[in-house]
Amino acid sequence: MDILPDIPAELIKQRIRSLQIAMKAEQIDAFLLTQNVDLYYLSGSMQNGYLFVPSTGEPTFYVRRSVSRARQETVVQVAELGAFRLFGETLAQNYPYLFVKGSELRIAADLDVLPAQLYIKLSELLGKAGRCELIDGSAIIRTLRMIKAPWEVSRIEAAAEVVAEALNEALDELKEGISELEWMARVEYELRMRGHIGLMRMRGYNQEITTGMVISGAAAAIPSYFDGPAGGLGLGASSPQSVSRSIIKRNEPILIDIGCCVDGYVIDQTRTAVIGELSETLQHAYEVSEAVIGAAERLMVPGTLCSKLYEDALARCAAAQLSDHFMGFGADQAKFLGHGIGLEIDEWPVLARGFQTPLAAGMVIAVEPKFTFPGQGVVGIENSYFISEQGAKALTKTKAELIVLP
């Protein structure tokens, strides 16, 4: 059975060229990619192995398993990894123009996600092949991935279509008396039937997410380890976020923060629903979240600093006397307005203080102003946007408004 590659071959070649240009600018001799998502981004395959990219010349994907499948999935040269203890020597044999006796190589790796034990082992193996310094190249990879090619944007849009259709189908069963868990299972069924791979990848250490979260009433405002404005009660200490067995009631906010992953690419969106009506306090906060995201849309043009978007949101929340509730509550407030999305849900850039990166055409960013009220719940909205030369275009397909159910 032939396996068709997901990523177009020319796009893979273009990404490798871009990486090599960045490497030369930083005086890096080679790059060693180890993490699944980085492997997929630069090879089109997620088989178990290591992608070695020299600053000049052809890269090689050294695969432990499955070599045959990797050869079907990628246009990059594939070789069997062989004995791992000989990996450094294998590289020296295959790239003799790099491993010249007496010279010192600067080899970058995705150290932000590389386990310490593996880092030590790779340093040891490379040291056997020559004088090598293993340095952190994660910022180079994350910066390259900030700018999406049209094909990538099309995959994110496809994921957005799936979410919109699935949510529309599942809303018929969002009724008083159903549990968060029951209704989330319905949403996940609709997503899976439309091609969602079943998970949404995150880069952050010890951060994980399935398909998002559906959390209602007071349960939504319970803080958690998850780095976001809403945690959720979850199903226990082993899964302390997202849906719980809490029963959905009338006149309480229901935060529907869901996404999906199609061909590796994710969409992220949030809508607030209510069966009946929100309290005056929550209704006001929801309206402010709409105003904040509307202002962000207007500011999201190439050249605007990411930090400016966050600072503008803070000013608007202060004017509405909602600063204490913005993106969480008390010590558990998240310190950002939005984040890049793509192959992972927590990509660069981040709309936060200190992130001085200017917006650029090709970025895809999720903006999520939300307000947390302990004992009452969480309200807010989230859209994912593509940044073009003309400004921000919403990729999210679900209508951006409060969902009021009878």
PDB file of N, CA and C in Angstrom, residues 253 277-289 320-322 325 371-374 376-379:
ATOM      1  N   PRO A 253     -22.296  30.323  32.415  1.00  0.00           N
ATOM      2  CA  PRO A 253     -21.491  30.334  31.190  1.00  0.00           C
ATOM      3  C   PRO A 253     -20.912  28.956  30.884  1.00  0.00           C
ATOM      4  N   GLU A 277     -29.668  32.895  30.188  1.00  0.00           N
ATOM      5  CA  GLU A 277     -28.979  34.171  30.046  1.00  0.00           C
ATOM      6  C   GLU A 277     -27.874  34.305  31.097  1.00  0.00           C
ATOM      7  N   LEU A 278     -26.877  35.131  30.755  1.00  0.00           N
ATOM      8  CA  LEU A 278     -25.780  35.394  31.678  1.00  0.00           C
ATOM      9  C   LEU A 278     -26.167  36.469  32.682  1.00  0.00           C
ATOM     10  N   SER A 279     -25.472  36.462  33.812  1.00  0.00           N
ATOM     11  CA  SER A 279     -25.664  37.548  34.776  1.00  0.00           C
ATOM     12  C   SER A 279     -25.134  38.837  34.162  1.00  0.00           C
ATOM     13  N   GLU A 280     -25.511  39.960  34.743  1.00  0.00           N
ATOM     14  CA  GLU A 280     -25.073  41.260  34.225  1.00  0.00           C
ATOM     15  C   GLU A 280     -23.549  41.366  34.216  1.00  0.00           C
ATOM     16  N   THR A 281     -22.910  40.862  35.285  1.00  0.00           N
ATOM     17  CA  THR A 281     -21.444  40.920  35.379  1.00  0.00           C
ATOM     18  C   THR A 281     -20.786  40.132  34.262  1.00  0.00           C
ATOM     19  N   LEU A 282     -21.256  38.911  34.045  1.00  0.00           N
ATOM     20  CA  LEU A 282     -20.668  38.054  33.028  1.00  0.00           C
ATOM     21  C   LEU A 282     -20.975  38.559  31.617  1.00  0.00           C
ATOM     22  N   GLN A 283     -22.168  39.087  31.436  1.00  0.00           N
ATOM     23  CA  GLN A 283     -22.525  39.637  30.125  1.00  0.00           C
ATOM     24  C   GLN A 283     -21.612  40.817  29.780  1.00  0.00           C
ATOM     25  N   HIS A 284     -21.350  41.675  30.770  1.00  0.00           N
ATOM     26  CA  HIS A 284     -20.458  42.817  30.557  1.00  0.00           C
ATOM     27  C   HIS A 284     -19.055  42.340  30.194  1.00  0.00           C
ATOM     28  N   ALA A 285     -18.559  41.334  30.921  1.00  0.00           N
ATOM     29  CA  ALA A 285     -17.221  40.821  30.650  1.00  0.00           C
ATOM     30  C   ALA A 285     -17.142  40.215  29.253  1.00  0.00           C
ATOM     31  N   TYR A 286     -18.193  39.514  28.858  1.00  0.00           N
ATOM     32  CA  TYR A 286     -18.182  38.933  27.519  1.00  0.00           C
ATOM     33  C   TYR A 286     -18.126  40.025  26.453  1.00  0.00           C
ATOM     34  N   GLU A 287     -18.880  41.074  26.652  1.00  0.00           N
ATOM     35  CA  GLU A 287     -18.881  42.177  25.679  1.00  0.00           C
ATOM     36  C   GLU A 287     -17.509  42.847  25.605  1.00  0.00           C
ATOM     37  N   VAL A 288     -16.814  42.924  26.748  1.00  0.00           N
ATOM     38  CA  VAL A 288     -15.466  43.489  26.737  1.00  0.00           C
ATOM     39  C   VAL A 288     -14.516  42.573  25.967  1.00  0.00           C
ATOM     40  N   SER A 289     -14.694  41.255  26.108  1.00  0.00           N
ATOM     41  CA  SER A 289     -13.836  40.325  25.358  1.00  0.00           C
ATOM     42  C   SER A 289     -14.027  40.518  23.859  1.00  0.00           C
ATOM     43  N   ALA A 320     -12.336  48.978  31.702  1.00  0.00           N
ATOM     44  CA  ALA A 320     -13.610  48.305  31.994  1.00  0.00           C
ATOM     45  C   ALA A 320     -13.660  47.761  33.414  1.00  0.00           C
ATOM     46  N   GLN A 321     -12.613  48.060  34.212  1.00  0.00           N
ATOM     47  CA  GLN A 321     -12.493  47.598  35.599  1.00  0.00           C
ATOM     48  C   GLN A 321     -12.544  46.069  35.703  1.00  0.00           C
ATOM     49  N   LEU A 322     -11.860  45.415  34.756  1.00  0.00           N
ATOM     50  CA  LEU A 322     -11.844  43.955  34.727  1.00  0.00           C
ATOM     51  C   LEU A 322     -10.423  43.381  34.771  1.00  0.00           C
ATOM     52  N   HIS A 325      -9.639  40.092  36.506  1.00  0.00           N
ATOM     53  CA  HIS A 325     -10.263  38.871  35.984  1.00  0.00           C
ATOM     54  C   HIS A 325      -9.742  38.480  34.606  1.00  0.00           C
ATOM     55  N   PHE A 371     -12.222  36.098  30.579  1.00  0.00           N
ATOM     56  CA  PHE A 371     -12.347  36.643  31.930  1.00  0.00           C
ATOM     57  C   PHE A 371     -12.836  35.558  32.875  1.00  0.00           C
ATOM     58  N   THR A 372     -12.152  35.449  34.010  1.00  0.00           N
ATOM     59  CA  THR A 372     -12.414  34.401  34.988  1.00  0.00           C
ATOM     60  C   THR A 372     -13.021  34.993  36.255  1.00  0.00           C
ATOM     61  N   PHE A 373     -14.115  34.384  36.708  1.00  0.00           N
ATOM     62  CA  PHE A 373     -14.810  34.819  37.923  1.00  0.00           C
ATOM     63  C   PHE A 373     -14.976  33.610  38.834  1.00  0.00           C
ATOM     64  N   PRO A 374     -14.153  33.499  39.883  1.00  0.00           N
ATOM     65  CA  PRO A 374     -14.263  32.365  40.801  1.00  0.00           C
ATOM     66  C   PRO A 374     -15.682  32.211  41.327  1.00  0.00           C
ATOM     67  N   GLN A 376     -18.214  31.562  39.619  1.00  0.00           N
ATOM     68  CA  GLN A 376     -19.215  31.845  38.583  1.00  0.00           C
ATOM     69  C   GLN A 376     -18.877  31.207  37.233  1.00  0.00           C
ATOM     70  N   GLY A 377     -17.604  31.327  36.824  1.00  0.00           N
ATOM     71  CA  GLY A 377     -17.234  30.732  35.560  1.00  0.00           C
ATOM     72  C   GLY A 377     -16.308  31.602  34.739  1.00  0.00           C
ATOM     73  N   VAL A 378     -16.176  31.259  33.460  1.00  0.00           N
ATOM     74  CA  VAL A 378     -15.284  31.957  32.533  1.00  0.00           C
ATOM     75  C   VAL A 378     -16.062  32.299  31.268  1.00  0.00           C
ATOM     76  N   VAL A 379     -15.848  33.527  30.780  1.00  0.00           N
ATOM     77  CA  VAL A 379     -16.448  33.931  29.510  1.00  0.00           C
ATOM     78  C   VAL A 379     -15.348  34.496  28.615  1.00  0.00           C
TER      79      VAL A 379
END
